[in-house]
Every structure is written in structure tokens, then in C-alpha cells.
Amino acid sequence: MKQLKKMSLALLAGLCIASQAQAADRIMCELTAHTRFGLVPPKVLIEFNDNRGSALAYDAHIHEVYGKPIAAELEETRASRYTISWRIENLPIRGNTTSSAQSMLRLNLKTMTASFTGYLGGYANHARGSGKCRPVS
């Protein structure tokens, strides 16, 4: 419960930071994990900039490591469909152990759905999740 409160505060902070930027499209996705590896964040905020030419990503893991949204790679795969990926370095995983994490969100703006895949450096498994998205101001 305490961790969910922290994640909610992290996403609220992200919205405040993002609201200071120039006008942009913001999409909040609420994800459900389909694997038990713990890498799927409950919420991800994506901010499109430059007329959807670039993007920022923000979730609880990004907040824990960087404290603010980070640049993400953006690829338009089809009309209204995007693949957004980002990398987190030095993500705490156990005790004082850290690892890098690669995250990928496939976003369909037509149906407002997303699927998430996360890879943790040094581990063979990957985390998967999916969910619904909505625009936020």
C-alpha cells in the first residue's frame, strides 16, 4: 500500500513537471502485469512533443532513479500506433544491487490501449503487461 502511494505521488509529480512544458499530447496508461517479475509499472505517462516527433516517458521506476521524465525513442509503426522505448540505468532491484532496464510500450491511440514489455539486464525473463490509456491535461 505504501508503495502504491509513492507511485501515485510520483505520477502526480510527473504531471506537474510535464504541465510546465510546452503544449503537448499526454497519455496516461494504466497497466496490468501478466508476469510476476515486478517490472511492469502500474501507470506510465507518455508525453508527445514536437508534433509527435519526440516523446518523454515517466513511471514509478523512472521516478525512483531520475525523479523526472526521461527522453524515449519514438517510432510510428502505423497510423495512430507507436512504439515508445526507454532505458533506465542503475535501477535498484535487491538490497544494494542495481541493473539496467529496457522498457517498451506499444501504444494504439485509436483504441487507447497499450502493451508493455520490460527487460532487466542480466536476466533471461521479460515482464509483460497491458492496459487502457486516456489523454490527460
PDB file of C-alpha atoms in Angstrom, residues 7-8 11 28-32 40-45 58-61 86 134:
ATOM      1  CA  MET A   7       3.831   5.589  -7.235  1.00  0.00           C
ATOM      2  CA  SER A   8       0.751   7.810  -7.250  1.00  0.00           C
ATOM      3  CA  LEU A  11       2.982  10.184 -11.307  1.00  0.00           C
ATOM      4  CA  MET A  28      -1.656   8.017 -19.179  1.00  0.00           C
ATOM      5  CA  CYS A  29      -1.730   4.223 -19.425  1.00  0.00           C
ATOM      6  CA  GLU A  30      -2.813   2.036 -16.511  1.00  0.00           C
ATOM      7  CA  LEU A  31      -1.213  -1.377 -16.880  1.00  0.00           C
ATOM      8  CA  THR A  32      -1.923  -4.831 -15.506  1.00  0.00           C
ATOM      9  CA  VAL A  40       5.575  -3.674 -15.160  1.00  0.00           C
ATOM     10  CA  PRO A  41       4.681  -0.260 -13.706  1.00  0.00           C
ATOM     11  CA  PRO A  42       1.028   0.265 -12.730  1.00  0.00           C
ATOM     12  CA  LYS A  43       0.963   3.571 -14.644  1.00  0.00           C
ATOM     13  CA  VAL A  44       3.021   5.104 -17.438  1.00  0.00           C
ATOM     14  CA  LEU A  45       2.799   8.703 -18.594  1.00  0.00           C
ATOM     15  CA  TYR A  58       7.563   8.702 -16.816  1.00  0.00           C
ATOM     16  CA  ASP A  59       6.687   5.865 -14.442  1.00  0.00           C
ATOM     17  CA  ALA A  60       7.464   4.804 -10.872  1.00  0.00           C
ATOM     18  CA  HIS A  61      10.811   3.241 -11.864  1.00  0.00           C
ATOM     19  CA  TRP A  86      13.351   3.902 -22.896  1.00  0.00           C
ATOM     20  CA  ARG A 134      -6.512   8.022 -21.627  1.00  0.00           C
TER      21      ARG A 134
END
